[in-house]
Coordinates of C-alpha atoms in Angstrom, one line a residue:
X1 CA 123.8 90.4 65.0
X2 CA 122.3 93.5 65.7
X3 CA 122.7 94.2 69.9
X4 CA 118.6 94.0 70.9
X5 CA 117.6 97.4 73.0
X6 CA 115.5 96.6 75.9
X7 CA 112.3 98.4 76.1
X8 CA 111.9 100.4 79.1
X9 CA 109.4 99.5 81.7
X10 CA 106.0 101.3 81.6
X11 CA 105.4 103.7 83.8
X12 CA 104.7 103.0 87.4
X13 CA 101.2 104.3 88.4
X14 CA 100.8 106.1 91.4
X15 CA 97.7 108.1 93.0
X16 CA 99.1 110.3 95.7
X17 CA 95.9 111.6 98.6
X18 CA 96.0 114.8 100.6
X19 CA 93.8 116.9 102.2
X20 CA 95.6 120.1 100.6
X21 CA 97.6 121.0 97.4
X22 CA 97.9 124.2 96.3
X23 CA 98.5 126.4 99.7
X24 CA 101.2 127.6 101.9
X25 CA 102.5 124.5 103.9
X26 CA 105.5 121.9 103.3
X27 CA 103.0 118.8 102.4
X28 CA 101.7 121.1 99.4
X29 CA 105.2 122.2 98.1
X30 CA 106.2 118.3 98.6
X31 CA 102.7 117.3 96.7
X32 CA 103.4 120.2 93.7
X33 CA 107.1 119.4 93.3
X34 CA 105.8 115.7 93.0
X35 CA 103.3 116.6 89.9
X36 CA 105.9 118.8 88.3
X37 CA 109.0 116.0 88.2
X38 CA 107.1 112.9 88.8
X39 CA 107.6 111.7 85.0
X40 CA 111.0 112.3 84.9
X41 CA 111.2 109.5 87.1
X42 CA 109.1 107.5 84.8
X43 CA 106.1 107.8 87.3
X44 CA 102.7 108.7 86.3
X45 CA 101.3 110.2 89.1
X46 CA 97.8 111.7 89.9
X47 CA 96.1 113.2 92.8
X48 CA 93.3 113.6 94.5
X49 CA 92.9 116.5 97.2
X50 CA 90.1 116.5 99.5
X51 CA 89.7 120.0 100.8
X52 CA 90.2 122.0 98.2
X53 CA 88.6 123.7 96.0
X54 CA 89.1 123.6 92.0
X55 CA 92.6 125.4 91.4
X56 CA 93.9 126.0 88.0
X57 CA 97.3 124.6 86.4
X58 CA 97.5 121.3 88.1
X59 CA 96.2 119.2 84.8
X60 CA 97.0 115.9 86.8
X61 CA 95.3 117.0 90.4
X62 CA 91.3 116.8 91.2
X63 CA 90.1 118.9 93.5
X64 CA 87.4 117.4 95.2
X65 CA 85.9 120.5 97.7
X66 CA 85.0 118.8 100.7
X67 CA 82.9 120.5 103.2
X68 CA 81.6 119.4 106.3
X69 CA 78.6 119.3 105.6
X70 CA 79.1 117.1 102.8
X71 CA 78.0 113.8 103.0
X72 CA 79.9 110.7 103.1
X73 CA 78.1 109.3 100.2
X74 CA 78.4 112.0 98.1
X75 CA 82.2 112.1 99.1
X76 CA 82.4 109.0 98.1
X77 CA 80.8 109.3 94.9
X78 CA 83.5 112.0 93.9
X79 CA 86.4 110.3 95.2
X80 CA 85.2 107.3 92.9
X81 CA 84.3 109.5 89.6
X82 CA 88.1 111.2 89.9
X83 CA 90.0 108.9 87.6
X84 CA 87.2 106.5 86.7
X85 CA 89.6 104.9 84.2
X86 CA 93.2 104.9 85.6
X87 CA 94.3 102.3 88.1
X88 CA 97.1 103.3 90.2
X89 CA 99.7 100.9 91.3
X90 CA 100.9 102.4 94.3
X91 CA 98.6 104.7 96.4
X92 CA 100.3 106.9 98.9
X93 CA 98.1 108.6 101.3
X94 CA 99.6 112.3 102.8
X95 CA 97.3 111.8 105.2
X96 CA 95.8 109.9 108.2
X97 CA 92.5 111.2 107.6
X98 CA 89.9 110.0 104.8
X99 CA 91.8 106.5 104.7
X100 CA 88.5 104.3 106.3
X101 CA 85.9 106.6 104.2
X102 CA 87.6 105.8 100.8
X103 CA 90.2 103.0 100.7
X104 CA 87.8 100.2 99.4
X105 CA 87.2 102.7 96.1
X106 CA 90.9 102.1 95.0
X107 CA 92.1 98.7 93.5
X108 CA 94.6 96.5 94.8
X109 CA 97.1 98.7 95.0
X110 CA 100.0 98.8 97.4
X111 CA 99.6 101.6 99.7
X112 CA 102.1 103.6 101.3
X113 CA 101.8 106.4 104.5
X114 CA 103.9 109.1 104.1
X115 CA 103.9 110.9 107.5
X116 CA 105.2 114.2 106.9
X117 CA 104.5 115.7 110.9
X118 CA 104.4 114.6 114.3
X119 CA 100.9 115.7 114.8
X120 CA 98.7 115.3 118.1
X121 CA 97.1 111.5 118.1
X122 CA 99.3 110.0 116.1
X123 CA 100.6 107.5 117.9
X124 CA 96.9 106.4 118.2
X125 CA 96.0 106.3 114.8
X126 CA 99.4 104.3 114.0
X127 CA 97.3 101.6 115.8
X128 CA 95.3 101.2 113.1
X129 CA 96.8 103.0 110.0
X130 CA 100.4 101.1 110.8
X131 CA 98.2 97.8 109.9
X132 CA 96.7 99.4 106.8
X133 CA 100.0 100.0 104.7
X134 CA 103.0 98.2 102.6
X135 CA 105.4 101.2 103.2
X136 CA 106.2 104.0 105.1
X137 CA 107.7 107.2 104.3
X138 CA 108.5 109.3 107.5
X139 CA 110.3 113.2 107.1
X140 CA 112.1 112.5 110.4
X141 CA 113.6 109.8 113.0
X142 CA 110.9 110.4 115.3
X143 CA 108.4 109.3 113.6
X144 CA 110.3 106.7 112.0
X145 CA 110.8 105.2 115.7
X146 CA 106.6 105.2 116.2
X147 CA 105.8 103.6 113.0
X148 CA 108.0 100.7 114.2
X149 CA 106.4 101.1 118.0
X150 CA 103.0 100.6 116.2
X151 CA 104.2 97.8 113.7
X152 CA 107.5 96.1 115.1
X153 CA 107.4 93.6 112.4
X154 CA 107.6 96.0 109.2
X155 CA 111.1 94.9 107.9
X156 CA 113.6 97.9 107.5
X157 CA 113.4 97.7 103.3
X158 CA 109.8 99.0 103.8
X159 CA 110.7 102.3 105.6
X160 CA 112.1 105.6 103.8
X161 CA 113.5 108.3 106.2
X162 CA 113.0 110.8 103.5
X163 CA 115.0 113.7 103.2
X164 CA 112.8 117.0 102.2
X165 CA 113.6 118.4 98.6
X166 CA 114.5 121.8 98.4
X167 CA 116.3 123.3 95.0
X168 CA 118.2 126.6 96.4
X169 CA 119.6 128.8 93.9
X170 CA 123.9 128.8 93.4
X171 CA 123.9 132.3 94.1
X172 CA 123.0 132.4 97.8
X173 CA 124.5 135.0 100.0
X174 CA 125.4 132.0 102.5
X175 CA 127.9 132.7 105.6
X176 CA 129.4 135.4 103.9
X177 CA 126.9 137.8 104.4
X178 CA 127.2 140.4 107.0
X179 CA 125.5 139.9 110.6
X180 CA 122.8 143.1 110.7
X181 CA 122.1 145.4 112.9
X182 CA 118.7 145.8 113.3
X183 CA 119.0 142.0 113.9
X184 CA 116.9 140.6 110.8
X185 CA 114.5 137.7 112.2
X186 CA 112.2 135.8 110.0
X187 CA 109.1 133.5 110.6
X188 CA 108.1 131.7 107.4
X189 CA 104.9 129.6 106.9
X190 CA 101.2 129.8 107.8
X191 CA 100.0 132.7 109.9
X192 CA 98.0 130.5 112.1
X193 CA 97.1 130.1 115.6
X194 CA 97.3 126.1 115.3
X195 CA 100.0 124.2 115.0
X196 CA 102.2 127.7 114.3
X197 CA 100.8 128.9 117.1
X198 CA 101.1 132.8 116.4
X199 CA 99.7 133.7 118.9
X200 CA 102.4 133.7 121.2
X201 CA 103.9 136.3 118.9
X202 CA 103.1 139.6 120.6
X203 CA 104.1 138.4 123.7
X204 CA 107.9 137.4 122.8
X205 CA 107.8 141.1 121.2
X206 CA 107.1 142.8 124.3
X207 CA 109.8 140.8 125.8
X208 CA 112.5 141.5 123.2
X209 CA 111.7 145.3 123.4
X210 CA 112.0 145.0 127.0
X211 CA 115.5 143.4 126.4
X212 CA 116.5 146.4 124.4
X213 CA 117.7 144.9 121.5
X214 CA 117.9 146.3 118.1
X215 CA 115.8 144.1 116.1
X216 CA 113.4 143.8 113.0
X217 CA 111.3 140.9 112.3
X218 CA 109.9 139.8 109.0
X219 CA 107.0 137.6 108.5
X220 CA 106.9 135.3 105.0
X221 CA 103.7 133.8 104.3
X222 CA 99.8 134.1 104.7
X223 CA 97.1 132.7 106.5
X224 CA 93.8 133.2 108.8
X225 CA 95.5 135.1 111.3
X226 CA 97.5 137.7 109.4
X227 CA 94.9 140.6 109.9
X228 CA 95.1 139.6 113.2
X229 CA 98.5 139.8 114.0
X230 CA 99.2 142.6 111.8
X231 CA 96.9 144.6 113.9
X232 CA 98.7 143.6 117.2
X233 CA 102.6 144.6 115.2
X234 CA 101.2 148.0 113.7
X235 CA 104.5 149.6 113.4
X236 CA 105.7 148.6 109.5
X237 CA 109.3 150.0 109.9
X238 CA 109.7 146.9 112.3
X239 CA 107.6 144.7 111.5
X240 CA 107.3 143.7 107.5
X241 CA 104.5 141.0 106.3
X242 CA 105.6 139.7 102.6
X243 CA 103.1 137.8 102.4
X244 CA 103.3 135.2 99.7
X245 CA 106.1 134.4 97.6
X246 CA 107.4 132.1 95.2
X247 CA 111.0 131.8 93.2
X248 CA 113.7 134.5 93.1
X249 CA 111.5 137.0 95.6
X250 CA 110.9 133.9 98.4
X251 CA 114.8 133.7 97.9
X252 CA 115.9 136.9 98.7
X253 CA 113.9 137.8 101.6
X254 CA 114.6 134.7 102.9
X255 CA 118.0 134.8 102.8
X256 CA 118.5 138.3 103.9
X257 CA 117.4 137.0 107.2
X258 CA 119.9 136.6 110.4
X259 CA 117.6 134.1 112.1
X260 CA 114.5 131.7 111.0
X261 CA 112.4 131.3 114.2
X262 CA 109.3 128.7 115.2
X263 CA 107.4 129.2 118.1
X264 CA 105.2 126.2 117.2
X265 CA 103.3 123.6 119.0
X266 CA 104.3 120.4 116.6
X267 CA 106.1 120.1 113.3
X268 CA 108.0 117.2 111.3
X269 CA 110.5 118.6 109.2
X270 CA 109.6 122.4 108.2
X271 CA 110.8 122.6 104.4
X272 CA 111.2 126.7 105.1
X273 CA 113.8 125.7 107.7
X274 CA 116.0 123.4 105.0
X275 CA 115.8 126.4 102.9
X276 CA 117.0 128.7 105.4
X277 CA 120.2 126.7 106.8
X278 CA 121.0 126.3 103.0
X279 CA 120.9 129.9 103.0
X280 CA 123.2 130.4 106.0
X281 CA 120.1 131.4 107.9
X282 CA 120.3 130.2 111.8
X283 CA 117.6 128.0 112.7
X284 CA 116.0 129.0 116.0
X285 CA 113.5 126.2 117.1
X286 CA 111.6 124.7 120.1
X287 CA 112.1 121.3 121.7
X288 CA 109.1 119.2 120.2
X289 CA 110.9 116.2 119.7
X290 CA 110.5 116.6 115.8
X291 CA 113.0 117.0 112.9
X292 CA 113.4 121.1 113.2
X293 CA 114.4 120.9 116.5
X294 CA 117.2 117.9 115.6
X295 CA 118.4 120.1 112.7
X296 CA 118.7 123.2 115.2
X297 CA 120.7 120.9 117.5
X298 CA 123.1 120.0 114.7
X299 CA 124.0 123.9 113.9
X300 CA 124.3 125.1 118.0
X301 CA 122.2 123.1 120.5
X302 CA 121.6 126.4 122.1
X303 CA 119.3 127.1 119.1
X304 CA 116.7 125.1 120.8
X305 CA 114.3 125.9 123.6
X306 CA 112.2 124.8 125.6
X307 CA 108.3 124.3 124.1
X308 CA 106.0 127.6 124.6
X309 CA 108.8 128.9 127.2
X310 CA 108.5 133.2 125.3
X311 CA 110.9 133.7 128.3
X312 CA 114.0 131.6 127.2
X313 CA 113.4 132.1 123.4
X314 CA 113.5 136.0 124.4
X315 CA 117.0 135.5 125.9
X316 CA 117.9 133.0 123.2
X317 CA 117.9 136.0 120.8
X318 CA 119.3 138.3 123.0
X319 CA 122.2 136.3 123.5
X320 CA 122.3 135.8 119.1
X321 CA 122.5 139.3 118.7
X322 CA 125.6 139.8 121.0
X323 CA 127.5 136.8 119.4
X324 CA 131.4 136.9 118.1
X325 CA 131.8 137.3 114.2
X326 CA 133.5 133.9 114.9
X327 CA 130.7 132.3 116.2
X328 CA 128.2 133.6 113.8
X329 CA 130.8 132.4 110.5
X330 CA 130.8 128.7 112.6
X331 CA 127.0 128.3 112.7
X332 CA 126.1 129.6 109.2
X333 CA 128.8 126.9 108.0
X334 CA 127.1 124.3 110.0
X335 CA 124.0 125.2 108.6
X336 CA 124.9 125.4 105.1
X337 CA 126.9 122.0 105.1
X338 CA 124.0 120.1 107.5
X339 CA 121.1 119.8 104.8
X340 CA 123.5 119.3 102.0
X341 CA 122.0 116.1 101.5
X342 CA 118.7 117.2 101.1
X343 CA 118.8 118.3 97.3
X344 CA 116.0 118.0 95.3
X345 CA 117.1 115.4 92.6
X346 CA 118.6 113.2 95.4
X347 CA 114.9 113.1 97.1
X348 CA 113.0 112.4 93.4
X349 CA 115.5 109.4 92.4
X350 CA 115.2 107.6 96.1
X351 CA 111.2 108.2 96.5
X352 CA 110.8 106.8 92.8
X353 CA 113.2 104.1 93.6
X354 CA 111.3 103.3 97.0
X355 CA 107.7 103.4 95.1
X356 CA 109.1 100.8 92.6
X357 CA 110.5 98.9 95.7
X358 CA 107.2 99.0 97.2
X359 CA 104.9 97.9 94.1
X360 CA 107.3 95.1 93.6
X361 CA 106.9 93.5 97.0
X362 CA 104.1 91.3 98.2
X363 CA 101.3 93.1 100.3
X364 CA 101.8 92.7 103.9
X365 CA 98.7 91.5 106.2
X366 CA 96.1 93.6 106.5
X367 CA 93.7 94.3 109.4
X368 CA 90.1 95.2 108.0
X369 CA 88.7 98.7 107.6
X370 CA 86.3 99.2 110.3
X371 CA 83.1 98.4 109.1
X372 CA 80.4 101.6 109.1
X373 CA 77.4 101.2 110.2
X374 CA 74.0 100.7 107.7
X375 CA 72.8 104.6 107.2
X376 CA 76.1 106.1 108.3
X377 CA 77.2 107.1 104.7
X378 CA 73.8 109.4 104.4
X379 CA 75.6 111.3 107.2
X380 CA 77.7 114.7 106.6
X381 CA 81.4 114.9 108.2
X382 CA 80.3 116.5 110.6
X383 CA 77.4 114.7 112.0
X384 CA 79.7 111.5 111.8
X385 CA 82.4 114.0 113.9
X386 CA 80.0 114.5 116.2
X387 CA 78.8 111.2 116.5
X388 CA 82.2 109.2 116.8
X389 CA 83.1 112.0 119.5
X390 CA 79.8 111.0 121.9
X391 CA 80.7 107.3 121.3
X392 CA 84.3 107.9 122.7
X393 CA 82.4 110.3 125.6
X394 CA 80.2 107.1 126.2
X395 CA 82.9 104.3 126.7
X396 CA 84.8 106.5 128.4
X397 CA 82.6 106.8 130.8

């Protein structure tokens, strides 16, 4: 008899929801890296992105340009007329926001938070988002430890600690590159006042120069503030702004760096900073209780200080640029040999193994959407912004 083959399963369907896709942060790279490798999984993904506006090359993504004055029936209308005849399987929102607006539109589905940052009212919208899901994918232990605050009863099998992809190139200078003088510092990510907080920039400059060090420090990325700061750093032989880049270029300014630094308000697990340590890069972070600051701690817990405190990060780097040879070789080695885990085709084969895991479980109890109010949909975002926040004015009163 001929031995039968068995006919591989079809692929699983999954819709992934963000509010961005195409632009500078870790949730977009996560989301991109997703539509590019998803079917080598045997996952047919799609996704729908909220804020955006149409960008070209994503064949699978709909851009949906949400603006605030937009209104919530007319949102609703586009989020419906996105893939009009493609049911997903599993739906994973990349977001808290948009789930009450929209959720009803997609069929039964399991759905699945992935919570990629420890942002400001989270633990209050786990109140009600916890009760929403099937699964839970969280980019550090943190927020691991509130998902289960918010739903003790989740059973362990329905929680991924994910560990970020990143996909360095063999050739990385690594530990064996020579400590600089000027001392090369980096920041990578979104020139922004929020979240990145930016701002607070200038002000550990001034304090370094006051320190005396020789020191140069390289900014890799864009955002709304870059005219900004570049004003307040005008002196280009010390301060360089890259801008934006992507493959062999992001690599080798990144990796001629000495030190990666954050000077941020929140973060989960910054993707730039897995890149640097696998460069040999020394992670510099502050003490938000997040996944940076854990990684940091792993290298040297001196490399983290206290949130917002310009004063100790100042001396922080000081003290780095006065360090042994010894001390420098045992930190990049750390570094290097702490996010080994975290390669890219590790991270594809568990998430498409948990998404299987997921659509092949029973739905778990559900609390019901909150219920909108008759006319409320004829409202923009912003009117129903405005409104929610005079209702929370009101009972607080």
């Amino acid at each position: 008899m001929r031995p039968t083959e068995s006919t591989p399963p079809p692929p699983l369907k999954v819709l992934s929801l963000g509010t961005q896709f195409a632009g500078l942060g870790g949730v977009e790279s996560v989301l991109r890296s997703h539509h590019e490798t998803d079917a080598e999984q045997g996952v047919d993904s799609r996704f729908l992105v909220f804020w955006e506006d149409p960008a070209p090359g994503w064949t699978r993504a709909r851009f949906l340009g949400f603006r605030d004055t937009l209104s919530i029936r007319r949102a609703r209308q586009r989020v419906a007329a996105a893939f009009p005849d493609w049911k997903p399987d599993v739906v994973v929102y990349h977001t808290t926001w948009g789930w009450p607006y929209f959720d009803d539109l997609f069929p039964p589905a399991r759905r699945i938070l992935y919570l990629h940052s420890d942002t400001p009212g989270l633990d209050e919208q786990l109140q009600t988002r916890a009760h929403w899901a099937d699964g839970f994918a969280c980019v550090n232990d943190r927020i691991a430890e509130r998902v289960m605050q918010a739903r003790p009863d989740v059973s362990p099998d329905r929680l991924l600690r994910v560990l970020y992809p990143i996909d360095p190139p063999a050739a990385l200078p690594g530990s064996a590159r020579p400590w600089g003088s000027p001392l090369r510092l980096g920041f990578c990510g979104r020139l922004a006042h929020e979240q990145k907080r930016i701002d607070r920039i200038p002000e550990l400059v001034s304090r370094l120069d006051a320190a005396g060090i020789d020191y140069r420090l390289e900014f890799l990325g864009d955002g709304p503030e870059r005219s900004w700061l570049e004003g307040q750093l005008p002196d280009r032989a010390r301060f360089v702004f890259h801008g934006r880049k992507s493959g062999t270029e992001y690599w080798n300014i990144l990796s001629s760096w000495d030190a990666l630094l954050f000077v941020s308000d929140y973060e989960g697990t910054p993707i730039a900073l897995l890149e640097a340590m696998a460069a040999g890069v020394v992670p510099i972070h502050p003490a938000i209780d997040s996944g940076g600051d854990r990684y940091a701690a792993d290298v040297d817990p001196v490399l983290v200080y206290p949130a917002g405190d310009l004063s100790a990060l100042a001396a922080l780097i000081t003290e780095l640029a006065h360090w042994p040879a010894t001390r420098i070789e045992t930190v990049r080695r750390r570094a290097i040999d702490r996010v080994r885990g975290h390669a890219s085709a590790v991270y594809r084969a568990t998430f498409a193994g948990f998404l299987r895991h997921i659509a092949s479980q029973p739905a778990l109890p559900r609390r019901p959407l909150p219920a909108r109010p008759p006319g409320l949909d004829c409202l923009s975002f912003r009117a129903t912004r405005q409104l929610m926040d005079l209702r929370r004015r009101w009972k607080g009163r």
